[in-house]
């Protein structure tokens, strides 16, 4: 009798865990569909997605047309909070490269238009904190 009760409990635990795993998979798929759908509605079909290290945030960046020869093209992007299901930051920056610095900060590298010194590369890099919504430094070394 004890063996039967123990087996029933083990079976119930097994099915309970399996159901929970399927539910979490569906949540992840629906979260993915949400930010992808939102990005494609906003920017069209040409969108690049860059995740932070723990995949809790994603940068959704509009890819510019290769046909345009404008060197001052705007980078349009937004950062989507996958856990809470909302956009937490959005911007348009000319001549910019947007990457992750760490899991809650963006590393933004811009190219200035005028270079007055031969040693100057014209690159201006700063870190933007998504939690405080502020630039926190303008002296970050270029990543290589």
XYZ file of C-alpha atoms in Angstrom:
144
model
C 0.000 0.000 0.000
C 2.844 2.380 0.851
C 4.516 1.635 -2.446
C 1.340 2.501 -4.389
C 0.911 5.814 -2.558
C 4.589 6.645 -3.043
C 4.343 5.850 -6.773
C 1.240 8.037 -7.128
C 3.017 10.941 -5.419
C 6.080 10.532 -7.649
C 3.913 10.437 -10.781
C 2.060 13.584 -9.679
C 5.366 15.374 -9.050
C 6.698 14.285 -12.428
C 3.646 15.541 -14.327
C 3.576 18.752 -12.295
C 7.175 19.547 -13.229
C 6.597 18.679 -16.877
C 3.585 21.004 -17.032
C 5.562 23.828 -15.425
C 8.398 23.429 -17.950
C 5.973 23.552 -20.873
C 4.382 26.686 -19.432
C 7.759 28.444 -19.073
C 8.655 27.492 -22.673
C 5.391 29.014 -23.900
C 6.040 32.198 -21.929
C 9.475 32.523 -23.499
C 8.053 32.008 -26.988
C 5.307 34.570 -26.407
C 7.821 37.079 -25.002
C 9.957 36.579 -28.081
C 6.981 37.084 -30.384
C 6.064 40.266 -28.481
C 9.353 42.144 -28.930
C 9.847 40.861 -32.471
C 6.334 41.862 -33.470
C 6.689 45.272 -31.820
C 10.056 45.897 -33.548
C 8.778 44.864 -36.963
C 5.680 47.060 -36.575
C 7.901 49.990 -35.644
C 10.840 49.520 -38.040
C 9.650 47.134 -40.759
C 11.271 43.844 -41.689
C 14.925 44.884 -41.349
C 15.580 44.652 -37.592
C 18.599 43.369 -35.678
C 18.235 41.972 -32.150
C 21.100 42.109 -29.621
C 20.559 40.464 -26.226
C 22.323 41.323 -22.991
C 24.247 38.587 -21.159
C 21.284 37.147 -19.232
C 18.748 37.755 -22.054
C 16.523 39.939 -19.868
C 16.852 42.917 -22.251
C 17.165 43.141 -26.010
C 18.289 45.998 -28.252
C 16.000 46.169 -31.288
C 17.853 48.156 -33.937
C 16.559 49.229 -37.337
C 18.962 48.240 -40.094
C 19.590 51.105 -42.489
C 19.268 50.601 -46.201
C 22.557 49.899 -47.955
C 21.304 51.992 -50.888
C 21.554 55.223 -48.908
C 24.975 56.839 -49.105
C 24.345 59.296 -46.270
C 27.256 59.045 -43.801
C 25.121 60.670 -41.081
C 22.406 58.023 -41.031
C 20.324 57.825 -37.883
C 20.506 54.634 -35.851
C 16.993 54.038 -34.603
C 16.694 51.605 -31.725
C 14.880 50.734 -28.557
C 15.633 48.514 -25.580
C 12.901 46.069 -24.639
C 12.580 44.599 -21.147
C 11.647 40.970 -21.864
C 10.717 40.135 -18.260
C 8.290 43.037 -17.815
C 7.219 43.208 -21.465
C 7.830 46.893 -22.147
C 10.117 49.327 -23.907
C 12.434 50.991 -21.386
C 14.539 53.220 -23.653
C 14.299 54.506 -27.195
C 16.530 56.824 -29.215
C 17.780 57.913 -32.649
C 21.488 58.735 -32.876
C 23.443 59.764 -35.986
C 26.634 57.859 -36.796
C 26.300 55.497 -33.847
C 27.126 51.929 -32.934
C 25.063 50.524 -30.053
C 26.256 47.481 -28.067
C 26.007 46.040 -24.582
C 28.586 47.251 -22.050
C 27.150 45.017 -19.316
C 23.677 43.636 -18.626
C 22.052 47.014 -17.786
C 24.285 49.480 -19.649
C 24.707 50.357 -23.311
C 28.023 51.245 -24.920
C 27.376 53.874 -27.575
C 30.111 54.877 -30.000
C 29.512 57.865 -32.252
C 31.578 59.313 -35.083
C 31.986 63.083 -35.040
C 31.711 64.893 -38.334
C 34.783 67.103 -38.075
C 38.216 65.812 -37.161
C 40.627 68.650 -36.418
C 43.627 66.760 -35.028
C 45.504 64.004 -36.916
C 45.650 61.915 -33.720
C 41.900 62.250 -33.204
C 39.886 59.320 -34.581
C 36.662 61.275 -34.279
C 35.122 58.533 -32.157
C 33.200 59.511 -29.060
C 32.182 56.680 -26.747
C 29.975 56.752 -23.687
C 28.017 54.398 -21.444
C 24.281 54.841 -20.975
C 22.714 53.301 -17.870
C 19.232 51.873 -18.501
C 18.269 51.898 -14.822
C 19.044 55.578 -14.135
C 18.389 56.632 -17.781
C 21.576 58.748 -17.780
C 24.973 58.905 -19.446
C 27.393 57.821 -16.776
C 30.728 58.394 -18.513
C 32.240 59.872 -21.627
C 35.748 58.470 -21.218
C 35.305 54.781 -22.028
C 38.113 53.259 -24.066
C 37.159 51.757 -27.412
C 36.446 48.020 -27.306
C 38.675 45.954 -29.586
